[in-house]
PDB file of C-alpha atoms in Angstrom:
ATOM      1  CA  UNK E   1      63.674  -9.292  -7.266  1.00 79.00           C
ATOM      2  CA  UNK E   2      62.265  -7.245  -4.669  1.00 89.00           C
ATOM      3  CA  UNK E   3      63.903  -5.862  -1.537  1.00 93.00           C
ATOM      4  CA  UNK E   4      63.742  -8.015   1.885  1.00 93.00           C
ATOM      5  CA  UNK E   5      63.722  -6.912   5.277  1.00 96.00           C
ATOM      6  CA  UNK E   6      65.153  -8.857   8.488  1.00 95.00           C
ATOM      7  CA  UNK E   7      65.612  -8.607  12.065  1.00 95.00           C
ATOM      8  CA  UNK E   8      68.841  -9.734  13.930  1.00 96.00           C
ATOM      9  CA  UNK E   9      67.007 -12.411  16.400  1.00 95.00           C
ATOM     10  CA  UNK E  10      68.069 -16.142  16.648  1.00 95.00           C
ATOM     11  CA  UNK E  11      66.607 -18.124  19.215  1.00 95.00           C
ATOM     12  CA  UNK E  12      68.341 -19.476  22.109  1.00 95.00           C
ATOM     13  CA  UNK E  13      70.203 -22.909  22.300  1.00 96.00           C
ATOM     14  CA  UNK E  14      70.837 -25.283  25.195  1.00 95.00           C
ATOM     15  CA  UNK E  15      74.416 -25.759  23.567  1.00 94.00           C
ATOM     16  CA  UNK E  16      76.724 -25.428  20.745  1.00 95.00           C
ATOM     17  CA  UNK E  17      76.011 -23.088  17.543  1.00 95.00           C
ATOM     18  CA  UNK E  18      72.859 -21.794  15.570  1.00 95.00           C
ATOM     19  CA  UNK E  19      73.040 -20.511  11.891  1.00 94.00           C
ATOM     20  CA  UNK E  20      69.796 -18.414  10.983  1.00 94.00           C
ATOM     21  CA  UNK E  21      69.663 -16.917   7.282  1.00 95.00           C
ATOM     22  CA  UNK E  22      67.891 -13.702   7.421  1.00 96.00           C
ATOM     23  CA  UNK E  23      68.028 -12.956   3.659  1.00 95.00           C
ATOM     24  CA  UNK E  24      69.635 -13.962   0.028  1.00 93.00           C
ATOM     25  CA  UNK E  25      70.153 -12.822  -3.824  1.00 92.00           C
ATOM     26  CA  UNK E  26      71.724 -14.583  -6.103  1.00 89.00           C
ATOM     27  CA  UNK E  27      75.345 -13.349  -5.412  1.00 91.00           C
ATOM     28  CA  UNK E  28      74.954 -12.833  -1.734  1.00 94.00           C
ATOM     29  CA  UNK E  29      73.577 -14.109   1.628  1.00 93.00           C
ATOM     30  CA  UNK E  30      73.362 -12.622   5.316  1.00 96.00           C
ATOM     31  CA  UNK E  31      72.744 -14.528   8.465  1.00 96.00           C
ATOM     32  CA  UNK E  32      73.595 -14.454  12.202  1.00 97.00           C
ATOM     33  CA  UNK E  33      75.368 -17.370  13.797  1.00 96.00           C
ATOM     34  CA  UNK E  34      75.074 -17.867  17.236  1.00 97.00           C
ATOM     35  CA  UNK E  35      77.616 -19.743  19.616  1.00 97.00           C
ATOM     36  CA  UNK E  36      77.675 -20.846  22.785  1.00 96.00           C
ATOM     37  CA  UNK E  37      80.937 -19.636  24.936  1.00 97.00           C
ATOM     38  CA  UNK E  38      84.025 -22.445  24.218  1.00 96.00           C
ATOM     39  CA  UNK E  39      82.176 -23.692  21.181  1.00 96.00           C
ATOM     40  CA  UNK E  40      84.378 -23.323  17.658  1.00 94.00           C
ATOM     41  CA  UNK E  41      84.422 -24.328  14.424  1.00 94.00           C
ATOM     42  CA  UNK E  42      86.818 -25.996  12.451  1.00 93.00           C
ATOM     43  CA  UNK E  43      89.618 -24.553   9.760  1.00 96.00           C
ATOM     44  CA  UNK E  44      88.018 -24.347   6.794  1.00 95.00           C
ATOM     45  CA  UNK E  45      87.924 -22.266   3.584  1.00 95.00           C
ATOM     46  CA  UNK E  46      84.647 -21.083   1.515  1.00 92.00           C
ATOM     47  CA  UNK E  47      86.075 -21.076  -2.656  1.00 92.00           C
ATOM     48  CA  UNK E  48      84.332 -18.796  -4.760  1.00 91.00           C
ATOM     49  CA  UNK E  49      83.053 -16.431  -1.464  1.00 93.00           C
ATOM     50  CA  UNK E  50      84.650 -13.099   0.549  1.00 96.00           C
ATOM     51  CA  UNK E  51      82.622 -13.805   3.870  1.00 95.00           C
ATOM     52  CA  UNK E  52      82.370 -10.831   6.640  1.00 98.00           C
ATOM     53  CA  UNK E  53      81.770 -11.483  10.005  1.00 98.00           C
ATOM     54  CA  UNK E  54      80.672  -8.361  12.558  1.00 98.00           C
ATOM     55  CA  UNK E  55      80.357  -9.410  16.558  1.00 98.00           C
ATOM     56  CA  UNK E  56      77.118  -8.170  17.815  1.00 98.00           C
ATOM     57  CA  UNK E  57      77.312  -9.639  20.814  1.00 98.00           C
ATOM     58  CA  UNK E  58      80.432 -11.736  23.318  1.00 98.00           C
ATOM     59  CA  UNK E  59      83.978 -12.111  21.617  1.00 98.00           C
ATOM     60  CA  UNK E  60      85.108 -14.160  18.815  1.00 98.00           C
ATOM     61  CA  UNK E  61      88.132 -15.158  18.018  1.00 98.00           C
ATOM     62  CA  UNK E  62      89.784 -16.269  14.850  1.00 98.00           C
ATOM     63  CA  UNK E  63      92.565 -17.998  13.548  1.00 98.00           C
ATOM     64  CA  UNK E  64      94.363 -18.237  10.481  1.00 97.00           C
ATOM     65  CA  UNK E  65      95.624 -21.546   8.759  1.00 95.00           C
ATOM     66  CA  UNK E  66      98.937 -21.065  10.991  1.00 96.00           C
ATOM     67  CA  UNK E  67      96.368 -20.482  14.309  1.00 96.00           C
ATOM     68  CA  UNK E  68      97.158 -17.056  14.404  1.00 98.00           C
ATOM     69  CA  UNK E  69      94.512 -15.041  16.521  1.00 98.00           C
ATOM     70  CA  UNK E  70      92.792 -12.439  15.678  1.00 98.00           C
ATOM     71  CA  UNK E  71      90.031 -11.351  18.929  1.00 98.00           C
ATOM     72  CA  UNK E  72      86.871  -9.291  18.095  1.00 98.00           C
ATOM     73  CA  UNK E  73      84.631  -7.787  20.612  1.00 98.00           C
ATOM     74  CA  UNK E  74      81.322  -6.292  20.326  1.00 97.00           C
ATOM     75  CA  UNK E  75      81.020  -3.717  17.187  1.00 97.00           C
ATOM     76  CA  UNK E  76      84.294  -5.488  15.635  1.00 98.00           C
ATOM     77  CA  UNK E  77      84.202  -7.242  12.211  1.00 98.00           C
ATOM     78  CA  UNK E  78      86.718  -8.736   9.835  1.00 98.00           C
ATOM     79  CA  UNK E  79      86.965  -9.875   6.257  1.00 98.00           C
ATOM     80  CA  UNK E  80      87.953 -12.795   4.820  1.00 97.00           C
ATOM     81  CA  UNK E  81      88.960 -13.086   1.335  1.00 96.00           C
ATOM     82  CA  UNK E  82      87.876 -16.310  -0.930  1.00 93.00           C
ATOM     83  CA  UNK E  83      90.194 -19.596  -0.166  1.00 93.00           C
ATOM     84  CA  UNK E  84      91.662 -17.719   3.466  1.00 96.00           C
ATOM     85  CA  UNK E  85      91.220 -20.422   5.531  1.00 97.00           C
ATOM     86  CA  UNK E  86      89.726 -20.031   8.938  1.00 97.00           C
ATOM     87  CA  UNK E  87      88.417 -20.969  11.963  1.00 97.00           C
ATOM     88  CA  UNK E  88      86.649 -19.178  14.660  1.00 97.00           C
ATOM     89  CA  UNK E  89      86.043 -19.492  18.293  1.00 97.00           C
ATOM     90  CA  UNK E  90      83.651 -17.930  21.266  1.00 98.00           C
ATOM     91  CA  UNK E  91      85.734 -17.073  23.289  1.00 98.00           C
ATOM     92  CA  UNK E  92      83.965 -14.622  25.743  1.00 95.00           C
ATOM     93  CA  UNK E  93      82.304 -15.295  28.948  1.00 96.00           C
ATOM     94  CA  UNK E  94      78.772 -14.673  27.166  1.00 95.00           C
ATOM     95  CA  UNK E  95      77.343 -16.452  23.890  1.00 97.00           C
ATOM     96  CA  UNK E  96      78.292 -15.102  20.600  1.00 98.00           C
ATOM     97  CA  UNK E  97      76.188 -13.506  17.986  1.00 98.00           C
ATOM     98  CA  UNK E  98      77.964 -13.162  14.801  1.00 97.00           C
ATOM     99  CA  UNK E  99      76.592 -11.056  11.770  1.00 98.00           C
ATOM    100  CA  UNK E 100      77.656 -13.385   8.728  1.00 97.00           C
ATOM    101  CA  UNK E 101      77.566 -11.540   4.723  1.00 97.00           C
ATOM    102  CA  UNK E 102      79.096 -13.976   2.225  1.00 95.00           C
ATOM    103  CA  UNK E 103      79.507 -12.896  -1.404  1.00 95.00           C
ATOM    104  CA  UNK E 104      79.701 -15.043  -3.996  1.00 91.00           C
ATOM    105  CA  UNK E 105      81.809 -15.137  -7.285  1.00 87.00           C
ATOM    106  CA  UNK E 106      80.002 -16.770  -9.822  1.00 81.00           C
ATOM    107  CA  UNK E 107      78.035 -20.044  -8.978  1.00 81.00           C
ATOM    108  CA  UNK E 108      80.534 -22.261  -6.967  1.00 79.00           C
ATOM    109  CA  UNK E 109      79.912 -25.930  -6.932  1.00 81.00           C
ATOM    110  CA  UNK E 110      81.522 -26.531  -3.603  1.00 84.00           C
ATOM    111  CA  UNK E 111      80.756 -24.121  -0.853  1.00 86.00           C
ATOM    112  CA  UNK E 112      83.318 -25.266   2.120  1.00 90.00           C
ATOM    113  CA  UNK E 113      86.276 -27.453   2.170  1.00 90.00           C
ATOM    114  CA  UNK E 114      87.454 -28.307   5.633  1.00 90.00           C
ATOM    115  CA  UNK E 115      91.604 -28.923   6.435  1.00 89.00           C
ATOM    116  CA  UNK E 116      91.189 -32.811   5.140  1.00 90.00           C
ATOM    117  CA  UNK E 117      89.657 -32.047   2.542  1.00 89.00           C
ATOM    118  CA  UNK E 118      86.082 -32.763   2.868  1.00 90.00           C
ATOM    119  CA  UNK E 119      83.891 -31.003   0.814  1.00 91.00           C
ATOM    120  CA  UNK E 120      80.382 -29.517   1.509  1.00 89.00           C
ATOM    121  CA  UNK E 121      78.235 -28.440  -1.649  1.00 88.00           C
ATOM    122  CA  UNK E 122      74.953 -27.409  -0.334  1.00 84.00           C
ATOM    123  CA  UNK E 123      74.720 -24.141   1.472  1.00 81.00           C
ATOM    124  CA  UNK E 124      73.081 -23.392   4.813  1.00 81.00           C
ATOM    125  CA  UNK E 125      69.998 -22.155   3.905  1.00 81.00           C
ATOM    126  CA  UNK E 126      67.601 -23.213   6.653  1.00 84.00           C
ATOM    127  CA  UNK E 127      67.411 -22.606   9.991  1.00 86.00           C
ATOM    128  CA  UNK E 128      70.959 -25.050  11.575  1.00 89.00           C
ATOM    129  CA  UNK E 129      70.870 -25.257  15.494  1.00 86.00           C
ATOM    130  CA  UNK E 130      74.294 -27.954  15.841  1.00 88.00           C
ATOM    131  CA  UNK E 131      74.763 -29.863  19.448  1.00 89.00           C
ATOM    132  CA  UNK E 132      71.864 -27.984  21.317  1.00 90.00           C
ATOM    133  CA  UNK E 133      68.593 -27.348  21.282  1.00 93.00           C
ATOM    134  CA  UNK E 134      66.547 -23.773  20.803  1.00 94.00           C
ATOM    135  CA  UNK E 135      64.859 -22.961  23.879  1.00 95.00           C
ATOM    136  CA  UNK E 136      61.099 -22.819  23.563  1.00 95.00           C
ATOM    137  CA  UNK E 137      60.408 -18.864  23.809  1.00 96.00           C
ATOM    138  CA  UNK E 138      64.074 -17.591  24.586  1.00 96.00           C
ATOM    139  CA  UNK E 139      65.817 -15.202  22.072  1.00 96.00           C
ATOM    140  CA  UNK E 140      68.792 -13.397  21.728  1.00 96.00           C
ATOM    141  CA  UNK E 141      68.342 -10.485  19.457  1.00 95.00           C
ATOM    142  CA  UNK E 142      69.940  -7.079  18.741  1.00 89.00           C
ATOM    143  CA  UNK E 143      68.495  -4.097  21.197  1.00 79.00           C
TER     144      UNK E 143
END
């Protein structure tokens, strides 16, 4: 396998999230997510994967299984073990660009499992813009 290069640039959205992979191996992937401010996700755990998340740009916050926060700002990451389960949320007064590196443990079958259960076995390894639109021509990207 040879070595990649990438560039931390996602386009804009009219709305919601983005999830742009930038680069993979077999054990491990990188991407930048991208969320509008009061957009979250939901509590959800990733078996088989440590993820870190770094805030390049706004404020996250994240929560725990018992909704515990935890606030990042610019230049702020955290880790997150296999099976912690989490949820994040943009919570500044800007969008959020999140630097994403998930390493896997073997080859797990499932690769998210929400708080009810539900189960999601493909990764995201495409280009995901969820409740918006990208912006013909806009970008945010690291300077």
């Amino acid at each position: 396998m040879e070595a990649s290069t990438f560039k931390l640039k996602t386009p804009l959205i009219t709305g919601g999230r983005s999830h742009i992979p930038l680069a993979k191996t077999e054990h491990m992937t990188v991407g930048l997510n991208y969320y509008t401010p009061g957009r979250k996700n939901k509590l959800h755990t990733h078996p088989g994967e440590d993820h870190t998340f770094v805030v390049m740009d706004g404020e996250a916050t994240f929560y725990n299984r018992e909704h515990q926060p935890t606030v990042l700002r610019k230049g702020e990451g955290i880790m997150l073990p296999e099976n912690h389960y989490y949820y994040f949320e943009s919570t500044g007064n800007r969008p959020l660009a999140l630097f994403r590196v998930s390493a896997k443990k073997g080859n797990p079958k499932v690769v998210r499992i929400d708080a009810e259960g539900n189960k999601r076995t493909e990764p995201e390894n495409e280009y995901v813009a969820v409740d918006g639109e990208p912006i013909e021509g806009k970008f945010w990207q690291l300077t």
